[in-house]
CSV table of C-alpha atoms (C1' of nucleotides) in Angstrom, one decimal:
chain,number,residue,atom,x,y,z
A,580,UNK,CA,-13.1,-1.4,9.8
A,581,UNK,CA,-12.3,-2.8,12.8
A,582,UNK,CA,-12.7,0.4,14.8
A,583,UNK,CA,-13.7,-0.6,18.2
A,584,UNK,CA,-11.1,-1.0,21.1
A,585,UNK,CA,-9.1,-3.8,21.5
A,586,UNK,CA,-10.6,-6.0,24.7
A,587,UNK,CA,-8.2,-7.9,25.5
A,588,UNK,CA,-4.9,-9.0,24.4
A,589,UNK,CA,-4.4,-11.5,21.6
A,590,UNK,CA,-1.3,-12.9,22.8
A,591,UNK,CA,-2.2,-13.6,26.0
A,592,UNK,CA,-5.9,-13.1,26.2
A,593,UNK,CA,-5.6,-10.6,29.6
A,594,UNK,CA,-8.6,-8.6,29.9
A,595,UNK,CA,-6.3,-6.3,31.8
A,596,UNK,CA,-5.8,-3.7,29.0
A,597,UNK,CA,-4.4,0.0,30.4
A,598,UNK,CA,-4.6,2.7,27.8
A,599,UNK,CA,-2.4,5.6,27.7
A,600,UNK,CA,-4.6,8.4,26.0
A,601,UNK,CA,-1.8,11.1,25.8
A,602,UNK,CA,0.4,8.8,24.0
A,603,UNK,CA,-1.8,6.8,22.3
A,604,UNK,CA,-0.5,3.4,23.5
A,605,UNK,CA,-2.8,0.6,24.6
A,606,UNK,CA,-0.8,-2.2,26.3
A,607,UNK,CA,-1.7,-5.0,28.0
A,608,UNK,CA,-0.5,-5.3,31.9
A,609,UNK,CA,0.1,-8.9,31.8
A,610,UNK,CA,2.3,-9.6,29.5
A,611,UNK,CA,3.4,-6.2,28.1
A,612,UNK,CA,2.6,-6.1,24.5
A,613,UNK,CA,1.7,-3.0,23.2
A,614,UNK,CA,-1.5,-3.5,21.1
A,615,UNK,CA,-1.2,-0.4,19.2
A,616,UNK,CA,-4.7,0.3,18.7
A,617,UNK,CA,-4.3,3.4,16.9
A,618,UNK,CA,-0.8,3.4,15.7
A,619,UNK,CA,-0.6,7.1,15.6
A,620,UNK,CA,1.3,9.0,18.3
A,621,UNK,CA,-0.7,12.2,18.9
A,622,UNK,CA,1.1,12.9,22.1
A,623,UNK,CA,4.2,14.4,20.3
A,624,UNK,CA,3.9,18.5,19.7
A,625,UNK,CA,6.6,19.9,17.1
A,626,UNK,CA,6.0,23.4,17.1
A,627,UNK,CA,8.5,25.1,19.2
A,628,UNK,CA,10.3,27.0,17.1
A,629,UNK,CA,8.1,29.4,15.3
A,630,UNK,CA,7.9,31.6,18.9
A,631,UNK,CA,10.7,33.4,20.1
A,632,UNK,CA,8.7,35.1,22.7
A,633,UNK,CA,9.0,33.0,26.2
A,634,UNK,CA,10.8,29.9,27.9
A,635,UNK,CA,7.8,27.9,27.8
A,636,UNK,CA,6.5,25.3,24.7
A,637,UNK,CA,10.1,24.2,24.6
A,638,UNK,CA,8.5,20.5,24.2
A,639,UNK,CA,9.8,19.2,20.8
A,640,UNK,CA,10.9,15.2,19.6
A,641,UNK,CA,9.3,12.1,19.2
A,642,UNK,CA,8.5,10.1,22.7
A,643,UNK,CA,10.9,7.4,23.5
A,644,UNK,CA,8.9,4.4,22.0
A,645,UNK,CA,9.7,5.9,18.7
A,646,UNK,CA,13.3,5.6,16.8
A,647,UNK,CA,15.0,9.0,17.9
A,648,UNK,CA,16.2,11.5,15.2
A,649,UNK,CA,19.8,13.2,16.2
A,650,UNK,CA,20.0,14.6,13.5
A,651,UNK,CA,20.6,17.7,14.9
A,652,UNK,CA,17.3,19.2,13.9
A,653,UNK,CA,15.4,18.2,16.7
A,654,UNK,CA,17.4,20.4,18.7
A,655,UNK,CA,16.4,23.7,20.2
A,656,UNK,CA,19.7,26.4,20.7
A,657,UNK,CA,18.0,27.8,23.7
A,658,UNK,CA,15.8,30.7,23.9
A,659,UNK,CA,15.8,34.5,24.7
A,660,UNK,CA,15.3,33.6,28.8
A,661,UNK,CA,18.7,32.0,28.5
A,662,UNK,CA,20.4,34.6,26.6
A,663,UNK,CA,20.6,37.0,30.1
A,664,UNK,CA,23.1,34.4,31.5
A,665,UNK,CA,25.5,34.4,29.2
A,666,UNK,CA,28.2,37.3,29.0
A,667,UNK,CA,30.1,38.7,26.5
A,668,UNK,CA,31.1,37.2,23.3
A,669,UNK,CA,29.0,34.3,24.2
A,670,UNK,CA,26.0,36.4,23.3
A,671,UNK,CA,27.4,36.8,19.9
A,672,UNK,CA,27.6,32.6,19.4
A,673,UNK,CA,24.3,32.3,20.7
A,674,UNK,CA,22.3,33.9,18.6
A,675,UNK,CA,24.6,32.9,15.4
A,676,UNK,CA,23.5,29.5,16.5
A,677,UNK,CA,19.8,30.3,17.4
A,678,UNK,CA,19.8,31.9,13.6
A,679,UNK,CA,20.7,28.8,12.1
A,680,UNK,CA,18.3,26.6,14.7
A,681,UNK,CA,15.8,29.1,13.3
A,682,UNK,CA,16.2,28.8,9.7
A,683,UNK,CA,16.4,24.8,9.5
A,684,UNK,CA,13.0,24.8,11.5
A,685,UNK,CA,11.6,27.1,9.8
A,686,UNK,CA,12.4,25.5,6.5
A,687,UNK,CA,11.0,22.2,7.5
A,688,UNK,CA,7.8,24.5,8.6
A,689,UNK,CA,7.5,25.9,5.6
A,690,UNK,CA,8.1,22.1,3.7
A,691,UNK,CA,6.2,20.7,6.2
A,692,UNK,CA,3.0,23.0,5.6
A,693,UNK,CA,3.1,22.6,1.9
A,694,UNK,CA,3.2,19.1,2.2
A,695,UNK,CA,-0.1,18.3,4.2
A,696,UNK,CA,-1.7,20.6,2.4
A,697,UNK,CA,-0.7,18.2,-0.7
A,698,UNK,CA,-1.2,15.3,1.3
A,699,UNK,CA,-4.7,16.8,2.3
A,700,UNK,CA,-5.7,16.8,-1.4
A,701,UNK,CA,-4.5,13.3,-2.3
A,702,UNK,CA,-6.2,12.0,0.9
A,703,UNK,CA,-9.4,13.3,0.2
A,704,UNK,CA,-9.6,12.5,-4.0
A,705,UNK,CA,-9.0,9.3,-2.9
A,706,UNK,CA,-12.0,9.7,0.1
A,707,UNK,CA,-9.7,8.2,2.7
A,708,UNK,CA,-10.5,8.1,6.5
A,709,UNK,CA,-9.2,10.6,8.5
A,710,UNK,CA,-7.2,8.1,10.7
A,711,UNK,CA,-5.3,7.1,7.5
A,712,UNK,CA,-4.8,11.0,6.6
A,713,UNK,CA,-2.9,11.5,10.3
A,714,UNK,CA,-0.9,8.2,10.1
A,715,UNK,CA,-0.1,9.4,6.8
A,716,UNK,CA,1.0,13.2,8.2
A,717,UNK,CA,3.1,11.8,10.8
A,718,UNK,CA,5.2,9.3,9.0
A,719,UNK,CA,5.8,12.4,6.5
A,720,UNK,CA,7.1,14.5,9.7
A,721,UNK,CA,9.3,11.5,10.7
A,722,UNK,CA,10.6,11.7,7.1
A,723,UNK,CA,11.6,15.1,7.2
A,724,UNK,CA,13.1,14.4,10.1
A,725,UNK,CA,15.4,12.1,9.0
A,726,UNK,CA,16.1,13.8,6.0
A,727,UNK,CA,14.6,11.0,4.1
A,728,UNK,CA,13.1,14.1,1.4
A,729,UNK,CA,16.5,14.8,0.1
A,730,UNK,CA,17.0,13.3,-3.4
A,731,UNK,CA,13.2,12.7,-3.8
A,732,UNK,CA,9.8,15.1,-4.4
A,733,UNK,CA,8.3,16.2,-1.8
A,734,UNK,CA,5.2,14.5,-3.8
A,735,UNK,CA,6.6,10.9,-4.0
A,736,UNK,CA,7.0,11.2,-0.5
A,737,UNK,CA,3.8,12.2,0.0
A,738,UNK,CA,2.7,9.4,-1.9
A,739,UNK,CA,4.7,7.2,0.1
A,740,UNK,CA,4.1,8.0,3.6
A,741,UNK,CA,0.1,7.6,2.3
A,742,UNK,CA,-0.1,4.4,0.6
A,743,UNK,CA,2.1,3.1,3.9
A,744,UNK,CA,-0.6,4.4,6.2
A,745,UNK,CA,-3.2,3.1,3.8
A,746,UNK,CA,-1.6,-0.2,4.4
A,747,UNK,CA,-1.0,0.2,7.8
A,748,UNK,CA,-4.8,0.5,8.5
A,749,UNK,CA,-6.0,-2.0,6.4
A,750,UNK,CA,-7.8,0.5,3.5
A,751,UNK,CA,-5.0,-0.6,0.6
A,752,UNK,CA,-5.5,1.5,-2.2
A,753,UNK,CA,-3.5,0.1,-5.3
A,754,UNK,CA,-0.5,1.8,-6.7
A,755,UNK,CA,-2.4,2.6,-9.7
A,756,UNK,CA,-5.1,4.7,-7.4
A,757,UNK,CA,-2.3,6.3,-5.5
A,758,UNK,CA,-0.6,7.2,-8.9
A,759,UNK,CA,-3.8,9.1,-10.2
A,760,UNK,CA,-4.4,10.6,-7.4
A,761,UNK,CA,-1.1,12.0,-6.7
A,762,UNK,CA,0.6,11.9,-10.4
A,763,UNK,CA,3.5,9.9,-9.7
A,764,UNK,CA,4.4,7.2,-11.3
A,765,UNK,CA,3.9,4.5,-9.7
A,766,UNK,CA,6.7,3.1,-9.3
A,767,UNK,CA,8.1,5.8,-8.2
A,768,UNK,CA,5.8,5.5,-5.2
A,769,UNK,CA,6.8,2.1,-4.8
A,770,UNK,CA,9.9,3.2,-4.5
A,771,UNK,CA,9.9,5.9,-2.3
A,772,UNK,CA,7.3,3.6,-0.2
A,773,UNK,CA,10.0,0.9,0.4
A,774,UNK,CA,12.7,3.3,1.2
A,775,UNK,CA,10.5,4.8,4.2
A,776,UNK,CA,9.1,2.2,5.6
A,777,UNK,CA,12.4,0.8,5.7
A,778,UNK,CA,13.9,3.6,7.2
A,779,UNK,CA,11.6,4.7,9.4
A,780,UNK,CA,11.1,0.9,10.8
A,781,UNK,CA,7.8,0.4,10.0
A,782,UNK,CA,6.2,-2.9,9.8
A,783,UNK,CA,3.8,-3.5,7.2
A,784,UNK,CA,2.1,-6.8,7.4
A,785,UNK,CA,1.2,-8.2,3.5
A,786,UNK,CA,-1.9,-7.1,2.2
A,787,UNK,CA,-4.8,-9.2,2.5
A,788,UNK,CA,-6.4,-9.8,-0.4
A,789,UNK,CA,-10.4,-9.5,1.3
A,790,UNK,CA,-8.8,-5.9,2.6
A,791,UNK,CA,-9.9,-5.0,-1.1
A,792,UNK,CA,-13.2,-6.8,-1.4
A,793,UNK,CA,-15.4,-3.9,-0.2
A,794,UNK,CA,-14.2,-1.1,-2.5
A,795,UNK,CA,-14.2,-3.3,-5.5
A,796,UNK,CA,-17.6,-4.7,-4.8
A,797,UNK,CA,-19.1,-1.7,-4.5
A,798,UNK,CA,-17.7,0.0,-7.6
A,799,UNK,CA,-19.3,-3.2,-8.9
A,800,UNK,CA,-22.1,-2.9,-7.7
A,801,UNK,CA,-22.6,-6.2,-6.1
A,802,UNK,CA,-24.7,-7.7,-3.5
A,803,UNK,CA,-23.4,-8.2,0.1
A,804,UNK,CA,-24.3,-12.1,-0.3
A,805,UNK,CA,-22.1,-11.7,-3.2
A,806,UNK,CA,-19.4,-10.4,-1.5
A,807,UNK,CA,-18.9,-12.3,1.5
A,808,UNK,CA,-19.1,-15.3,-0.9
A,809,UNK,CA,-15.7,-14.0,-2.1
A,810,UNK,CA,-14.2,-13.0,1.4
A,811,UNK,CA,-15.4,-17.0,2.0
A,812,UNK,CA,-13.2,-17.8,-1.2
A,813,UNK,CA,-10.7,-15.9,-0.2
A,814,UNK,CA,-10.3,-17.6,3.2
A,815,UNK,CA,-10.4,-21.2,1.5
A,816,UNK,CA,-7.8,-20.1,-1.0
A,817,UNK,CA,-5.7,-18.6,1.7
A,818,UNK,CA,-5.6,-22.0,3.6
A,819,UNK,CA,-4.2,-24.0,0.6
A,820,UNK,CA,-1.6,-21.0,0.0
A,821,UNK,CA,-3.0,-20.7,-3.1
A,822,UNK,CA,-2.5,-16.2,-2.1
A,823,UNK,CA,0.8,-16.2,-1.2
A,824,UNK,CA,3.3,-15.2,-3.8
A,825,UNK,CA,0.2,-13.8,-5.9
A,826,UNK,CA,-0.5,-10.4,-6.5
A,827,UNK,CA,-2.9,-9.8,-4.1
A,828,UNK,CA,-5.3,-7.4,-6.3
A,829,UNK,CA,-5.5,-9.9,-9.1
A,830,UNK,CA,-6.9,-12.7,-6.3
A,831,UNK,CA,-9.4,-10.5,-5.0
A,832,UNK,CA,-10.9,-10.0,-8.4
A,833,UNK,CA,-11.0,-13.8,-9.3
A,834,UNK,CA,-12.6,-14.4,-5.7
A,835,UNK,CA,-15.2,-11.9,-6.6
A,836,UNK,CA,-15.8,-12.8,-10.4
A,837,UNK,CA,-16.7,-16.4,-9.3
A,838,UNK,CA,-18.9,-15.1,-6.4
A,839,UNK,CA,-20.4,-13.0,-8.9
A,840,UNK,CA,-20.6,-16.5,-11.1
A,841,UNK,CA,-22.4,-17.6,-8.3
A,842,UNK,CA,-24.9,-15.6,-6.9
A,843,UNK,CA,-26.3,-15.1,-10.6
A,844,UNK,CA,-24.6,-11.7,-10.4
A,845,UNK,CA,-22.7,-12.1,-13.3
A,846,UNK,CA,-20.4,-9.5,-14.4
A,847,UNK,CA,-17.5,-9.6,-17.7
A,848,UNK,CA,-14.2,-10.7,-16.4
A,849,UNK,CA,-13.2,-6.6,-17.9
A,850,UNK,CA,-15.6,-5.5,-15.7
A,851,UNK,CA,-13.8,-6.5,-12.7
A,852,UNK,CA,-10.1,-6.6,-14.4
A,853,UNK,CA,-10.9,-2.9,-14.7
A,854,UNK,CA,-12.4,-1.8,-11.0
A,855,UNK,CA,-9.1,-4.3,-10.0
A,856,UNK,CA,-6.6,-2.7,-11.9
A,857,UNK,CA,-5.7,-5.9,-13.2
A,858,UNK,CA,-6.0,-7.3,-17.2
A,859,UNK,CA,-8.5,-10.2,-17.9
A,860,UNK,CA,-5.8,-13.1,-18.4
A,861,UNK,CA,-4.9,-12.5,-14.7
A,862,UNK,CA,-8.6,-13.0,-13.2
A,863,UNK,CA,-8.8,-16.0,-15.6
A,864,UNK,CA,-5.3,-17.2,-14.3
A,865,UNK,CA,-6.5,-16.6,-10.9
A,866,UNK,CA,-9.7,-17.9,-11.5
A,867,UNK,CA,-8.6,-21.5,-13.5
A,868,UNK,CA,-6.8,-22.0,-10.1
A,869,UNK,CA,-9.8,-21.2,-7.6
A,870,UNK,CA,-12.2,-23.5,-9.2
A,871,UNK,CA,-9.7,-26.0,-9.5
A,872,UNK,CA,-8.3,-26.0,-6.4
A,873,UNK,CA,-11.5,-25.4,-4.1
A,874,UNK,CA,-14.0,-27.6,-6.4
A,875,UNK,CA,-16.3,-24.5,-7.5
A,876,UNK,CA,-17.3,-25.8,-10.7
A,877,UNK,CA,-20.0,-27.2,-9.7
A,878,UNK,CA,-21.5,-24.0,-7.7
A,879,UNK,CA,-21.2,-22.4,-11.0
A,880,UNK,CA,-22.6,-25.0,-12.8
A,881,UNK,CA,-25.4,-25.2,-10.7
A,882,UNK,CA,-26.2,-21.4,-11.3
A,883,UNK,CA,-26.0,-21.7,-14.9
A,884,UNK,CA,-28.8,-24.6,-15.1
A,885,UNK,CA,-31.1,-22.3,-12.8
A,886,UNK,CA,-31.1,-19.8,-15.6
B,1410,DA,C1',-21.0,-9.3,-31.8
B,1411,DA,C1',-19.4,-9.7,-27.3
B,1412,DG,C1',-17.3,-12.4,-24.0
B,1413,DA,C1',-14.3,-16.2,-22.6
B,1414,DC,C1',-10.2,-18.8,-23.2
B,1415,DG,C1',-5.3,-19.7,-23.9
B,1416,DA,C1',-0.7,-19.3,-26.1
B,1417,DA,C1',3.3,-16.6,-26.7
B,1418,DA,C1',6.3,-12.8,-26.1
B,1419,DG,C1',7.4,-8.8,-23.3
B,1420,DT,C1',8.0,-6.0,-18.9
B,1421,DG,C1',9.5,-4.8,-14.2
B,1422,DG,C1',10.9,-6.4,-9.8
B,1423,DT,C1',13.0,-9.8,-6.7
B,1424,DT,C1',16.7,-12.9,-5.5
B,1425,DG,C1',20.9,-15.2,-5.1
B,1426,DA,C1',25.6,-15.9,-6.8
C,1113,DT,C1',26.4,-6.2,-10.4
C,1114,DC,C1',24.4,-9.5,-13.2
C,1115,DA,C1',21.5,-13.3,-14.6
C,1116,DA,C1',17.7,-16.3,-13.6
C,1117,DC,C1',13.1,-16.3,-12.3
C,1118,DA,C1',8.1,-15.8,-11.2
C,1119,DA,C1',4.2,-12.9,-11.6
C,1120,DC,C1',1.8,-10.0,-14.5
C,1121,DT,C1',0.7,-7.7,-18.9
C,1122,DT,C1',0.0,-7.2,-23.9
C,1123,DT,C1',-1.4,-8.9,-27.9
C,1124,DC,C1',-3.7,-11.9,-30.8
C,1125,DG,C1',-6.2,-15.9,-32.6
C,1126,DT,C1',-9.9,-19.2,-31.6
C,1127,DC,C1',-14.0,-20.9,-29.5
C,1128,DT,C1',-18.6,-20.2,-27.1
C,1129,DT,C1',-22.9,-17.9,-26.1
DNA sequence: AAGACGAAAGTGGTTGA
DNA sequence: TCAACAACTTTCGTCTT
């Protein structure tokens, strides 16, 4: 939800931000980082192939910032404007080639269109943004063009690519979600989620557990007091590591079952075990640890003596 | 009767030899 | 490739409200 530009530059606090809108690359002047405010690479058009009329929209292929893909799709065999310079026999080899240029793209077209439209579905059952959505789409391209689809659904990877630009953006949807939404298992998705991203190169920074707090809050139905009592939470346990290593779905919950605790909002630790996607025993785990470690007890004790 | 608590055994994934 | 390991789940019995 942080959807306003970047001001200046984190690492070195320049206000001397350039923005490249064609590429979709924010970097900072003075010391070069690139801020990567949207992530997503619009500036990249892969349709090339599909027109065999003129010499023109020969653009195809990732800009250079990206890891290149030789994988001999990305290449175009020429096109009809070229064909008049070649004699002979070399027409022959030309368009044998051209035919095969053609039916590889045309194939990944073809995938390519069935897949967004899959993708499409998935992203809106599970009412993601639309930023999410086109991360999503272009790390499936990438995929395809690596010939990362081979030995896997088309679905899973689907699956993939979307839960990575869920977590990419910050918008984490749990396995379990992704899983309905798309039927695969989820593990599967893990999977196929691991194998990309590793692939492809793409960082994914761990989840944050407060990245959850909204969604799970408002399924609950809980106040906003209530929930910035648990993002509070959540940064207190965060700076006595008691997140790390923890799943970070089953933290969230806790953090919000006590705020709930708290703010005389009480809800059943199934209530939120359910909206979390985790069992009871966890929140309680979770939970044992918060109030011990952060001295809640007696904020909850004081809300049960108002009653 | 429902919710909270905790113990014990089981599951799936990660890690390190 | 295998075994140890931690986190999490399932199940179930007991206590509290």
């Amino acid at each position: 939800m942080r959807k306003n530009a970047i001001k200046e530059c984190p690492d070195c606090g320049s206000k001397d931000i350039h923005r490249n809108r064609d590429k979709g690359e924010v970097t900072c002047r003075e010391c070069g980082l690139v801020l990567e405010d949207r992530m997503i690479d619009f500036g990249q058009e892969w349709r090339s192939f599909d027109d065999d009329k003129g010499g023109d929209r020969r653009r195809t292929g990732a800009p250079s910032s990206q890891t290149s893909f030789d994988q001999g799709m990305g290449t175009e065999i020429g096109t009809t404007s070229d064909y008049y310079k070649l004699g002979g026999s070399n027409k022959d080899k030309f368009f044998r080639l051209r035919k095969w240029q053609y039916r590889i793209s045309t194939a990944i077209e073809r995938n390519l269109k069935v897949a967004l439209a899959e993708l499409k579905r998935v992203s809106s059952y599970l009412k993601l943004p639309k930023q999410v959505e086109e991360e999503a789409a272009r790390i499936y391209r990438l995929a395809v063009q690596k010939g990362l689809v081979r030995g896997r659904s088309m679905e899973s990877v689907v699956a993939g690519a979307l839960y990575a630009a869920c977590r990419r953006h910050e918008v984490p949807r749990t396995l379990d979600e992704m899983g309905e939404a798309s039927g695969i298992e989820k593990k599967e998705i893990g999977r196929t989620y691991r194998f990309i991203t590793r692939e492809l190169e793409i960082s994914i920074r761990p989840s944050n557990p407060s990245d959850y707090i909204p969604r799970f809050a408002s399924a609950l139905k809980l106040s906003p007091e209530t929930q910035s009592k648990s993002v509070e939470i959540l940064e207190q346990a965060r700076d006595i590591e008691l997140t790390s290593g923890r799943g970070p779905t089953g933290i969230a919950a806790a953090a919000l079952y006590v705020a709930s605790l708290i703010h005389g909002e009480k809800r059943t630790q199934r209530e939120v075990a359910d909206v979390a996607g985790v069992t009871e025993v966890t929140i309680r785990n979770r939970y044992k640890e918060l109030i011990k470690r952060l001295n809640l007890a007696k904020d909850v004790e004081k809300m049960k003596n108002k009653k």
